[in-house]
């Protein structure tokens, strides 16, 4: 008998027991838009809900904040968010699709028959993690909250409960594999099987590399790289046997293009990228339906710049242009619900990736001249100010940092990325239109030239 590591990947149609008993929901049905994403998401809904969801919930109408899908695609003031995901039938975790009013009143299967999605978020106490907590909570998720600082976790728990969900506060240092494993077990023991695991916790040091200590490099690596490894493995130990689940790795443009003064952080993000690519190939080899995706971020307005350990003379800042954490939170939620290998947020992220591929040497010199000033404001700071490198700071800092002014609340690049099929179709249509116009103009000129060329012959013929 061949081992799990020796066998070839089995076709999904030849899986054990002949496939899912609910495959009829996707076979033979018409799928619009991104076919592969839609089919896979429909299957994931079936798995997450253990077959107890009514078929018509897959096509539930979004009625707004009060009903439908709990306000999917709505901003806080009630309008549609331009970069919100638009097709509720593509959410893979069934709890994100709350029942409509009619279903609550007269459905054969009441909402009580469907369990909410179970989500774990590391670094949930502040910044991007805190914004992601709010985004998932608005979709009815039950969330395991992991971070070191209890004050921020308790604040996040209150926000989840205010949104109608449930939360479990788990003070955890992700650099400790045993703590991460214990937290994962606690979430499943309290809420049930984990559907989505979001790795987001990080620390950094703003300093020239030669001035950093070995302990500082080790700490940044243990949290920002090994913390992701431990979280991913804890999730996989639970998801792989069930053959379902999504892991979202919150990455950075710095995973592709490093910048000065953050050598430890950039190295950790590069390491995460290498780890995920290797792991993804292993999952494909094993024929696993567990999906792992990476969300690559631009500069974000989070509280970390108020507590990052720094040896620079001025207050740290994200390299402009800066985005609000809610933009990233929506991208994380969207990535959890679509089988994309990687999701890039913001044009600066794309520019960094492309630039490093084609002009790395030029970027070396550009960042040498501009990278120092771009990461600092004009405000002097004390060298001994408190930082969170080894211990969390007390207090609840929320999601936003001090750079609200000028921070973007919308990413056109991500909005287009969500709709790349539509964008591609529009581009092809525009290209076809232009080609048709050029061909018509060319034919018109050809016809006119032919008439002029025949005119003299005509005169000779008819005298």
Tab-separated table of C-alpha atoms in Angstrom:
chain	number	residue	atom	x	y	z
A	1	UNK	CA	0.000	0.000	0.000
A	2	UNK	CA	1.433	3.375	-0.974
A	3	UNK	CA	1.760	6.046	1.674
A	4	UNK	CA	-0.035	9.372	1.676
A	5	UNK	CA	3.187	11.027	0.512
A	6	UNK	CA	3.751	8.611	-2.404
A	7	UNK	CA	0.354	8.553	-4.008
A	8	UNK	CA	-0.676	10.843	-6.821
A	9	UNK	CA	-3.405	13.345	-6.363
A	10	UNK	CA	-6.784	11.712	-6.788
A	11	UNK	CA	-9.385	13.254	-9.054
A	12	UNK	CA	-12.091	14.906	-6.989
A	13	UNK	CA	-14.712	12.813	-8.731
A	14	UNK	CA	-13.043	9.683	-7.374
A	15	UNK	CA	-12.960	10.721	-3.744
A	16	UNK	CA	-13.919	8.363	-0.988
A	17	UNK	CA	-17.597	7.450	-0.917
A	18	UNK	CA	-18.035	8.803	-4.428
A	19	UNK	CA	-18.016	12.495	-3.493
A	20	UNK	CA	-20.351	14.689	-1.522
A	21	UNK	CA	-23.986	13.747	-1.195
A	22	UNK	CA	-24.762	17.355	-2.104
A	23	UNK	CA	-22.792	17.533	-5.357
A	24	UNK	CA	-26.094	17.852	-7.197
A	25	UNK	CA	-26.196	21.459	-6.012
A	26	UNK	CA	-23.263	22.288	-8.286
A	27	UNK	CA	-23.516	19.669	-11.046
A	28	UNK	CA	-25.686	20.731	-13.921
A	29	UNK	CA	-26.404	24.175	-12.501
A	30	UNK	CA	-25.616	27.298	-14.450
A	31	UNK	CA	-22.800	29.307	-12.902
A	32	UNK	CA	-22.260	32.958	-13.790
A	33	UNK	CA	-19.136	35.077	-13.383
A	34	UNK	CA	-15.995	33.337	-12.194
A	35	UNK	CA	-17.088	29.729	-12.712
A	36	UNK	CA	-14.363	28.043	-10.718
A	37	UNK	CA	-14.707	30.375	-7.744
A	38	UNK	CA	-18.474	29.985	-7.689
A	39	UNK	CA	-18.496	26.186	-7.916
A	40	UNK	CA	-15.847	25.767	-5.257
A	41	UNK	CA	-17.607	28.210	-2.963
A	42	UNK	CA	-20.913	26.396	-3.353
A	43	UNK	CA	-19.201	23.162	-2.401
A	44	UNK	CA	-17.603	24.823	0.593
A	45	UNK	CA	-20.999	26.043	1.762
A	46	UNK	CA	-22.258	22.477	1.687
A	47	UNK	CA	-19.288	21.228	3.714
A	48	UNK	CA	-19.401	24.031	6.281
A	49	UNK	CA	-23.071	23.536	6.974
A	50	UNK	CA	-22.979	19.733	6.958
A	51	UNK	CA	-25.789	19.652	4.435
A	52	UNK	CA	-28.350	21.405	6.626
A	53	UNK	CA	-28.711	24.605	4.628
A	54	UNK	CA	-31.760	25.062	2.399
A	55	UNK	CA	-30.760	25.214	-1.254
A	56	UNK	CA	-32.345	28.587	-1.792
A	57	UNK	CA	-30.161	30.229	0.863
A	58	UNK	CA	-27.343	30.042	-1.673
A	59	UNK	CA	-29.180	32.684	-3.666
A	60	UNK	CA	-30.493	34.783	-0.796
A	61	UNK	CA	-31.069	38.433	-1.636
A	62	UNK	CA	-29.116	41.048	0.273
A	63	UNK	CA	-31.731	43.282	1.869
A	64	UNK	CA	-29.482	45.532	3.950
A	65	UNK	CA	-28.240	45.801	7.489
A	66	UNK	CA	-31.276	44.377	9.207
A	67	UNK	CA	-31.891	41.298	7.078
A	68	UNK	CA	-30.568	39.466	4.060
A	69	UNK	CA	-26.888	38.796	4.526
A	70	UNK	CA	-26.479	40.984	7.574
A	71	UNK	CA	-25.624	44.008	5.552
A	72	UNK	CA	-23.069	42.541	3.185
A	73	UNK	CA	-21.830	45.308	0.946
A	74	UNK	CA	-23.215	48.099	3.148
A	75	UNK	CA	-21.261	50.950	4.664
A	76	UNK	CA	-21.913	52.336	8.126
A	77	UNK	CA	-24.129	55.047	6.666
A	78	UNK	CA	-26.249	52.554	4.750
A	79	UNK	CA	-24.860	53.064	1.264
A	80	UNK	CA	-23.214	50.406	-0.820
A	81	UNK	CA	-19.462	50.138	-0.325
A	82	UNK	CA	-17.836	50.211	-3.753
A	83	UNK	CA	-15.235	47.621	-2.815
A	84	UNK	CA	-17.522	45.238	-0.940
A	85	UNK	CA	-17.985	41.731	-2.295
A	86	UNK	CA	-21.138	41.659	-4.372
A	87	UNK	CA	-22.286	38.080	-4.828
A	88	UNK	CA	-23.659	36.626	-1.580
A	89	UNK	CA	-24.047	33.223	-3.166
A	90	UNK	CA	-20.250	32.912	-3.344
A	91	UNK	CA	-19.527	33.006	0.394
A	92	UNK	CA	-18.050	29.605	1.259
A	93	UNK	CA	-18.862	29.685	4.961
A	94	UNK	CA	-22.581	29.309	5.281
A	95	UNK	CA	-22.971	31.423	8.389
A	96	UNK	CA	-22.056	34.500	6.367
A	97	UNK	CA	-25.407	34.044	4.630
A	98	UNK	CA	-28.036	34.850	7.180
A	99	UNK	CA	-31.566	33.924	6.323
A	100	UNK	CA	-33.937	36.469	4.878
A	101	UNK	CA	-37.154	37.516	6.625
A	102	UNK	CA	-39.271	35.076	4.626
A	103	UNK	CA	-36.991	32.191	5.515
A	104	UNK	CA	-37.048	33.126	9.193
A	105	UNK	CA	-40.845	33.114	9.127
A	106	UNK	CA	-41.629	30.119	6.960
A	107	UNK	CA	-38.554	28.155	5.931
A	108	UNK	CA	-38.505	24.395	6.208
A	109	UNK	CA	-35.072	24.684	7.843
A	110	UNK	CA	-34.903	27.495	10.374
A	111	UNK	CA	-31.723	29.492	10.955
A	112	UNK	CA	-31.134	27.470	14.119
A	113	UNK	CA	-30.304	24.520	11.865
A	114	UNK	CA	-27.248	26.324	10.509
A	115	UNK	CA	-24.177	26.849	12.630
A	116	UNK	CA	-22.343	30.163	12.332
A	117	UNK	CA	-18.868	30.227	10.802
A	118	UNK	CA	-16.083	29.714	13.331
A	119	UNK	CA	-13.134	32.058	12.804
A	120	UNK	CA	-9.805	32.460	14.593
A	121	UNK	CA	-7.881	35.733	14.267
A	122	UNK	CA	-4.402	36.285	15.685
A	123	UNK	CA	-3.385	39.817	16.550
A	124	UNK	CA	-7.080	40.470	17.152
A	125	UNK	CA	-6.655	43.151	19.798
A	126	UNK	CA	-5.724	46.080	17.543
A	127	UNK	CA	-5.026	47.327	14.031
A	128	UNK	CA	-5.818	45.144	11.033
A	129	UNK	CA	-6.760	42.218	13.271
A	130	UNK	CA	-9.265	44.331	15.172
A	131	UNK	CA	-10.818	45.616	11.944
A	132	UNK	CA	-11.051	42.025	10.676
A	133	UNK	CA	-12.810	41.008	13.897
A	134	UNK	CA	-15.464	43.650	13.265
A	135	UNK	CA	-15.855	42.620	9.620
A	136	UNK	CA	-16.349	38.932	10.406
A	137	UNK	CA	-18.606	39.747	13.364
A	138	UNK	CA	-20.957	41.694	11.101
A	139	UNK	CA	-21.380	38.454	9.113
A	140	UNK	CA	-22.456	36.559	12.211
A	141	UNK	CA	-19.186	34.743	12.892
A	142	UNK	CA	-18.163	33.293	16.230
A	143	UNK	CA	-14.565	34.319	16.741
A	144	UNK	CA	-11.590	33.089	18.715
A	145	UNK	CA	-9.603	36.202	19.641
A	146	UNK	CA	-5.847	35.677	20.005
A	147	UNK	CA	-3.315	38.318	21.088
A	148	UNK	CA	-1.141	39.105	24.090
A	149	UNK	CA	-3.005	42.160	25.385
A	150	UNK	CA	-6.146	41.315	27.333
A	151	UNK	CA	-7.487	44.888	27.313
A	152	UNK	CA	-7.728	44.976	23.532
A	153	UNK	CA	-9.164	41.461	23.398
A	154	UNK	CA	-11.909	42.356	25.845
A	155	UNK	CA	-12.759	45.399	23.727
A	156	UNK	CA	-12.902	43.216	20.626
A	157	UNK	CA	-15.158	40.732	22.412
A	158	UNK	CA	-17.644	43.480	23.252
A	159	UNK	CA	-17.761	44.513	19.597
A	160	UNK	CA	-18.409	40.944	18.457
A	161	UNK	CA	-21.218	40.512	20.965
A	162	UNK	CA	-22.719	43.883	20.013
A	163	UNK	CA	-22.873	42.612	16.427
A	164	UNK	CA	-24.784	39.524	17.565
A	165	UNK	CA	-21.917	37.043	17.538
A	166	UNK	CA	-19.922	35.237	20.181
A	167	UNK	CA	-16.247	35.609	21.025
A	168	UNK	CA	-13.693	33.729	23.083
A	169	UNK	CA	-10.850	35.782	24.587
A	170	UNK	CA	-7.593	33.823	24.513
A	171	UNK	CA	-4.509	35.788	25.617
A	172	UNK	CA	-1.840	34.104	23.508
A	173	UNK	CA	1.750	34.732	22.498
A	174	UNK	CA	1.860	33.259	18.991
A	175	UNK	CA	5.626	32.806	19.332
A	176	UNK	CA	4.826	29.911	21.691
A	177	UNK	CA	3.633	26.872	19.718
A	178	UNK	CA	2.031	25.263	22.776
A	179	UNK	CA	-0.035	28.367	23.508
A	180	UNK	CA	-1.264	28.482	19.906
A	181	UNK	CA	-2.213	24.810	19.945
A	182	UNK	CA	-4.038	25.236	23.249
A	183	UNK	CA	-5.946	28.226	21.866
A	184	UNK	CA	-7.033	26.264	18.785
A	185	UNK	CA	-8.261	23.417	20.988
A	186	UNK	CA	-10.147	25.874	23.195
A	187	UNK	CA	-11.943	27.435	20.217
A	188	UNK	CA	-13.078	24.078	18.858
A	189	UNK	CA	-14.026	22.910	22.321
A	190	UNK	CA	-16.251	25.956	22.846
A	191	UNK	CA	-17.604	26.723	19.373
A	192	UNK	CA	-16.952	23.731	17.105
A	193	UNK	CA	-14.814	23.105	13.993
A	194	UNK	CA	-12.769	26.086	12.821
A	195	UNK	CA	-13.726	27.254	9.324
A	196	UNK	CA	-11.316	30.175	8.854
A	197	UNK	CA	-7.976	30.877	10.499
A	198	UNK	CA	-6.444	34.342	9.982
A	199	UNK	CA	-2.751	34.784	10.823
A	200	UNK	CA	-2.097	38.464	11.428
A	201	UNK	CA	-0.032	38.984	14.604
A	202	UNK	CA	3.252	40.836	14.121
A	203	UNK	CA	5.936	42.941	15.794
A	204	UNK	CA	8.730	44.991	14.277
A	205	UNK	CA	11.720	47.176	15.101
A	206	UNK	CA	12.518	50.409	13.267
A	207	UNK	CA	16.290	50.501	13.342
A	208	UNK	CA	19.409	50.060	11.229
A	209	UNK	CA	20.289	46.362	11.240
A	210	UNK	CA	23.736	46.904	12.768
A	211	UNK	CA	22.195	48.573	15.813
A	212	UNK	CA	19.770	45.731	16.568
A	213	UNK	CA	20.436	43.000	19.104
A	214	UNK	CA	20.204	39.278	18.477
A	215	UNK	CA	17.235	39.082	20.848
A	216	UNK	CA	15.372	41.704	18.823
A	217	UNK	CA	15.912	39.816	15.568
A	218	UNK	CA	14.841	36.618	17.279
A	219	UNK	CA	11.697	38.157	18.743
A	220	UNK	CA	10.533	39.669	15.444
A	221	UNK	CA	11.177	36.366	13.669
A	222	UNK	CA	9.448	34.285	16.344
A	223	UNK	CA	6.270	36.362	16.203
A	224	UNK	CA	6.060	37.491	12.584
A	225	UNK	CA	7.291	34.271	10.961
A	226	UNK	CA	7.075	31.367	13.405
A	227	UNK	CA	3.793	32.710	14.775
A	228	UNK	CA	2.348	32.203	11.292
A	229	UNK	CA	3.876	28.737	11.072
A	230	UNK	CA	2.438	27.672	14.431
A	231	UNK	CA	-0.985	29.106	13.632
A	232	UNK	CA	-1.079	27.504	10.204
A	233	UNK	CA	-0.087	24.085	11.539
A	234	UNK	CA	-2.621	24.273	14.366
A	235	UNK	CA	-5.322	25.038	11.806
A	236	UNK	CA	-4.198	22.306	9.410
A	237	UNK	CA	-4.234	19.634	12.122
A	238	UNK	CA	-7.959	20.281	12.395
A	239	UNK	CA	-8.893	21.169	8.824
A	240	UNK	CA	-7.027	18.475	6.877
A	241	UNK	CA	-8.856	15.502	8.476
A	242	UNK	CA	-12.175	17.226	7.656
A	243	UNK	CA	-10.905	18.172	4.171
A	244	UNK	CA	-12.258	21.713	4.496
A	245	UNK	CA	-11.256	25.119	5.780
A	246	UNK	CA	-9.481	28.316	4.780
A	247	UNK	CA	-6.264	29.820	6.126
A	248	UNK	CA	-5.605	33.497	5.417
A	249	UNK	CA	-2.040	34.728	5.832
A	250	UNK	CA	-1.898	38.510	6.206
A	251	UNK	CA	1.217	39.427	4.265
A	252	UNK	CA	2.768	42.618	2.991
A	253	UNK	CA	4.269	44.228	-0.078
A	254	UNK	CA	7.480	43.937	1.969
A	255	UNK	CA	7.329	40.178	1.398
A	256	UNK	CA	8.456	41.010	-2.152
A	257	UNK	CA	10.339	44.304	-1.800
A	258	UNK	CA	12.208	45.019	1.426
A	259	UNK	CA	12.801	48.520	2.748
A	260	UNK	CA	15.550	49.907	4.979
A	261	UNK	CA	15.193	50.100	8.776
A	262	UNK	CA	12.910	47.033	8.955
A	263	UNK	CA	15.299	44.213	8.066
A	264	UNK	CA	13.916	41.795	10.672
A	265	UNK	CA	10.284	42.370	9.703
A	266	UNK	CA	10.985	42.189	5.960
A	267	UNK	CA	12.958	38.990	6.448
A	268	UNK	CA	10.077	37.448	8.402
A	269	UNK	CA	7.549	38.383	5.711
A	270	UNK	CA	9.770	36.861	3.021
A	271	UNK	CA	9.966	33.718	5.139
A	272	UNK	CA	6.171	33.538	5.418
A	273	UNK	CA	5.938	33.771	1.632
A	274	UNK	CA	8.357	30.872	1.157
A	275	UNK	CA	6.624	28.764	3.806
A	276	UNK	CA	3.179	29.272	2.274
A	277	UNK	CA	4.315	28.463	-1.270
A	278	UNK	CA	5.909	25.215	-0.104
A	279	UNK	CA	2.887	24.271	1.980
A	280	UNK	CA	0.449	25.047	-0.819
A	281	UNK	CA	2.211	22.568	-3.103
A	282	UNK	CA	1.973	19.906	-0.404
A	283	UNK	CA	-1.772	20.466	-0.041
A	284	UNK	CA	-2.220	20.216	-3.808
A	285	UNK	CA	-0.142	17.024	-3.861
A	286	UNK	CA	-2.369	15.478	-1.198
A	287	UNK	CA	-5.548	16.488	-3.028
A	288	UNK	CA	-6.679	18.516	-0.035
A	289	UNK	CA	-9.554	20.953	-0.305
A	290	UNK	CA	-8.118	23.078	2.482
A	291	UNK	CA	-7.298	26.431	0.919
A	292	UNK	CA	-4.461	28.742	1.914
A	293	UNK	CA	-4.296	32.298	0.623
A	294	UNK	CA	-2.154	35.364	1.232
A	295	UNK	CA	-3.365	38.968	1.426
A	296	UNK	CA	-0.518	41.350	0.577
A	297	UNK	CA	-0.924	44.762	2.214
A	298	UNK	CA	0.126	48.332	1.514
A	299	UNK	CA	0.894	50.816	4.301
A	300	UNK	CA	-1.966	50.812	6.819
A	301	UNK	CA	-3.043	53.284	9.498
A	302	UNK	CA	-2.763	51.096	12.610
A	303	UNK	CA	-1.650	51.758	16.210
A	304	UNK	CA	1.591	49.810	15.726
A	305	UNK	CA	3.457	52.990	14.802
A	306	UNK	CA	2.730	54.355	18.260
A	307	UNK	CA	4.279	51.359	20.020
A	308	UNK	CA	6.875	49.926	17.622
A	309	UNK	CA	10.387	49.821	19.083
A	310	UNK	CA	12.380	52.509	17.290
A	311	UNK	CA	15.925	53.851	17.372
A	312	UNK	CA	15.120	56.660	14.967
A	313	UNK	CA	14.859	60.286	16.129
A	314	UNK	CA	11.345	60.953	14.812
A	315	UNK	CA	7.921	59.346	15.209
A	316	UNK	CA	7.437	56.266	12.981
A	317	UNK	CA	4.836	56.334	10.233
A	318	UNK	CA	3.631	54.003	7.458
A	319	UNK	CA	5.136	54.812	4.066
A	320	UNK	CA	2.516	56.865	2.168
A	321	UNK	CA	0.080	56.359	0.550
A	322	UNK	CA	-1.720	55.010	3.615
A	323	UNK	CA	-4.915	52.925	3.744
A	324	UNK	CA	-7.430	52.505	6.539
A	325	UNK	CA	-7.572	49.080	8.240
A	326	UNK	CA	-11.194	48.564	7.128
A	327	UNK	CA	-9.996	48.311	3.515
A	328	UNK	CA	-7.717	45.471	4.552
A	329	UNK	CA	-10.389	43.807	6.690
A	330	UNK	CA	-12.748	43.636	3.724
A	331	UNK	CA	-9.965	42.110	1.651
A	332	UNK	CA	-9.306	39.475	4.327
A	333	UNK	CA	-12.983	38.554	4.462
A	334	UNK	CA	-13.158	38.415	0.671
A	335	UNK	CA	-10.023	36.256	0.496
A	336	UNK	CA	-11.559	33.838	2.996
A	337	UNK	CA	-14.512	33.402	0.667
A	338	UNK	CA	-12.799	33.071	-2.718
A	339	UNK	CA	-10.207	30.546	-3.783
A	340	UNK	CA	-7.558	33.002	-4.892
A	341	UNK	CA	-3.926	32.085	-4.414
A	342	UNK	CA	-3.029	35.635	-3.481
A	343	UNK	CA	-4.865	38.922	-3.048
A	344	UNK	CA	-3.002	42.214	-3.388
A	345	UNK	CA	-4.507	45.345	-1.868
A	346	UNK	CA	-3.654	48.807	-3.146
A	347	UNK	CA	-1.749	50.009	-6.183
A	348	UNK	CA	1.420	50.602	-4.094
A	349	UNK	CA	1.535	46.871	-3.349
A	350	UNK	CA	1.337	46.001	-7.036
A	351	UNK	CA	3.973	48.617	-7.896
A	352	UNK	CA	6.335	47.245	-5.247
A	353	UNK	CA	5.972	43.680	-6.525
A	354	UNK	CA	6.363	44.602	-10.192
A	355	UNK	CA	9.149	47.090	-9.498
A	356	UNK	CA	11.225	44.562	-7.581
A	357	UNK	CA	10.834	42.097	-10.426
A	358	UNK	CA	12.002	44.432	-13.183
A	359	UNK	CA	14.092	47.214	-11.587
A	360	UNK	CA	15.420	45.889	-8.257
A	361	UNK	CA	18.725	47.740	-8.494
A	362	UNK	CA	17.039	51.060	-9.134
A	363	UNK	CA	14.770	50.480	-6.133
A	364	UNK	CA	17.805	49.775	-3.952
A	365	UNK	CA	19.109	53.274	-4.617
A	366	UNK	CA	15.693	54.936	-4.516
A	367	UNK	CA	14.955	53.494	-1.070
A	368	UNK	CA	18.443	54.363	0.141
A	369	UNK	CA	17.657	58.022	-0.548
A	370	UNK	CA	13.958	58.087	0.376
A	371	UNK	CA	13.235	55.106	2.627
A	372	UNK	CA	14.465	56.702	5.850
A	373	UNK	CA	12.449	59.923	5.685
A	374	UNK	CA	9.351	58.133	4.337
A	375	UNK	CA	9.086	56.103	7.558
A	376	UNK	CA	9.253	59.065	9.942
A	377	UNK	CA	7.201	62.162	10.638
A	378	UNK	CA	8.706	65.506	11.663
A	379	UNK	CA	7.771	64.907	15.315
A	380	UNK	CA	10.682	64.038	17.624
A	381	UNK	CA	10.246	61.101	20.013
A	382	UNK	CA	12.025	59.880	23.119
A	383	UNK	CA	14.377	56.982	22.635
A	384	UNK	CA	13.029	55.222	25.734
A	385	UNK	CA	9.323	55.434	24.879
A	386	UNK	CA	7.275	52.279	25.705
A	387	UNK	CA	7.081	49.579	23.023
A	388	UNK	CA	5.343	46.232	22.593
A	389	UNK	CA	8.217	44.119	21.326
A	390	UNK	CA	8.521	41.825	24.337
A	391	UNK	CA	5.438	42.732	26.371
A	392	UNK	CA	2.016	44.111	25.353
A	393	UNK	CA	1.161	47.659	26.329
A	394	UNK	CA	-1.890	48.140	28.582
A	395	UNK	CA	-5.037	49.658	27.131
A	396	UNK	CA	-7.389	49.174	24.203
A	397	UNK	CA	-6.012	50.887	21.099
A	398	UNK	CA	-8.695	49.885	18.607
A	399	UNK	CA	-8.104	49.550	14.880
A	400	UNK	CA	-6.909	53.007	13.824
A	401	UNK	CA	-3.589	54.709	14.360
A	402	UNK	CA	-2.901	58.437	14.354
A	403	UNK	CA	-2.842	58.854	10.561
A	404	UNK	CA	-6.561	59.097	9.787
A	405	UNK	CA	-6.028	62.350	7.954
A	406	UNK	CA	-5.222	61.491	4.370
A	407	UNK	CA	-5.678	57.726	4.762
A	408	UNK	CA	-7.633	56.079	1.951
A	409	UNK	CA	-10.899	54.303	2.734
A	410	UNK	CA	-11.151	52.682	-0.692
A	411	UNK	CA	-8.805	50.810	-3.027
A	412	UNK	CA	-9.726	50.994	-6.700
A	413	UNK	CA	-7.106	48.348	-7.465
A	414	UNK	CA	-8.727	45.875	-5.061
A	415	UNK	CA	-12.207	46.746	-6.357
A	416	UNK	CA	-11.049	45.852	-9.870
A	417	UNK	CA	-9.275	42.750	-8.570
A	418	UNK	CA	-12.556	41.481	-7.135
A	419	UNK	CA	-14.122	41.851	-10.567
A	420	UNK	CA	-11.254	40.754	-12.772
A	421	UNK	CA	-13.532	38.626	-14.956
A	422	UNK	CA	-15.729	41.627	-15.661
A	423	UNK	CA	-12.682	43.835	-16.192
A	424	UNK	CA	-11.188	41.318	-18.623
A	425	UNK	CA	-14.476	41.096	-20.522
A	426	UNK	CA	-14.704	44.883	-20.687
A	427	UNK	CA	-11.114	45.105	-21.915
A	428	UNK	CA	-11.754	42.499	-24.605
A	429	UNK	CA	-14.931	44.274	-25.613
A	430	UNK	CA	-13.127	47.594	-25.852
A	431	UNK	CA	-10.320	46.009	-27.857
A	432	UNK	CA	-12.825	44.398	-30.222
A	433	UNK	CA	-14.628	47.718	-30.656
A	434	UNK	CA	-11.403	49.582	-31.436
A	435	UNK	CA	-10.292	46.841	-33.822
A	436	UNK	CA	-13.652	46.986	-35.568
A	437	UNK	CA	-13.491	50.757	-35.930
A	438	UNK	CA	-9.964	50.606	-37.320
A	439	UNK	CA	-10.941	47.867	-39.749
A	440	UNK	CA	-13.961	49.850	-40.915
A	441	UNK	CA	-11.841	52.964	-41.393
A	442	UNK	CA	-9.223	50.964	-43.286
A	443	UNK	CA	-11.864	49.428	-45.547
A	444	UNK	CA	-13.353	52.839	-46.174
A	445	UNK	CA	-10.029	54.260	-47.259
A	446	UNK	CA	-9.352	51.214	-49.427
A	447	UNK	CA	-12.671	51.597	-51.200
A	448	UNK	CA	-12.146	55.309	-51.785
A	449	UNK	CA	-8.643	54.770	-53.100
A	450	UNK	CA	-9.890	52.110	-55.526
A	451	UNK	CA	-12.494	54.451	-57.000
A	452	UNK	CA	-9.907	57.183	-57.521
A	453	UNK	CA	-7.535	54.732	-59.128
A	454	UNK	CA	-10.173	53.561	-61.604
A	455	UNK	CA	-11.268	57.030	-62.657
A	456	UNK	CA	-8.628	57.594	-65.363
A	457	UNK	CA	-9.234	54.182	-66.865
A	458	UNK	CA	-12.895	54.998	-66.969
A	459	UNK	CA	-12.220	58.139	-68.968
A	460	UNK	CA	-10.041	56.277	-71.439
A	461	UNK	CA	-12.676	53.611	-71.868
A	462	UNK	CA	-15.538	55.973	-72.496
A	463	UNK	CA	-13.627	58.700	-74.243
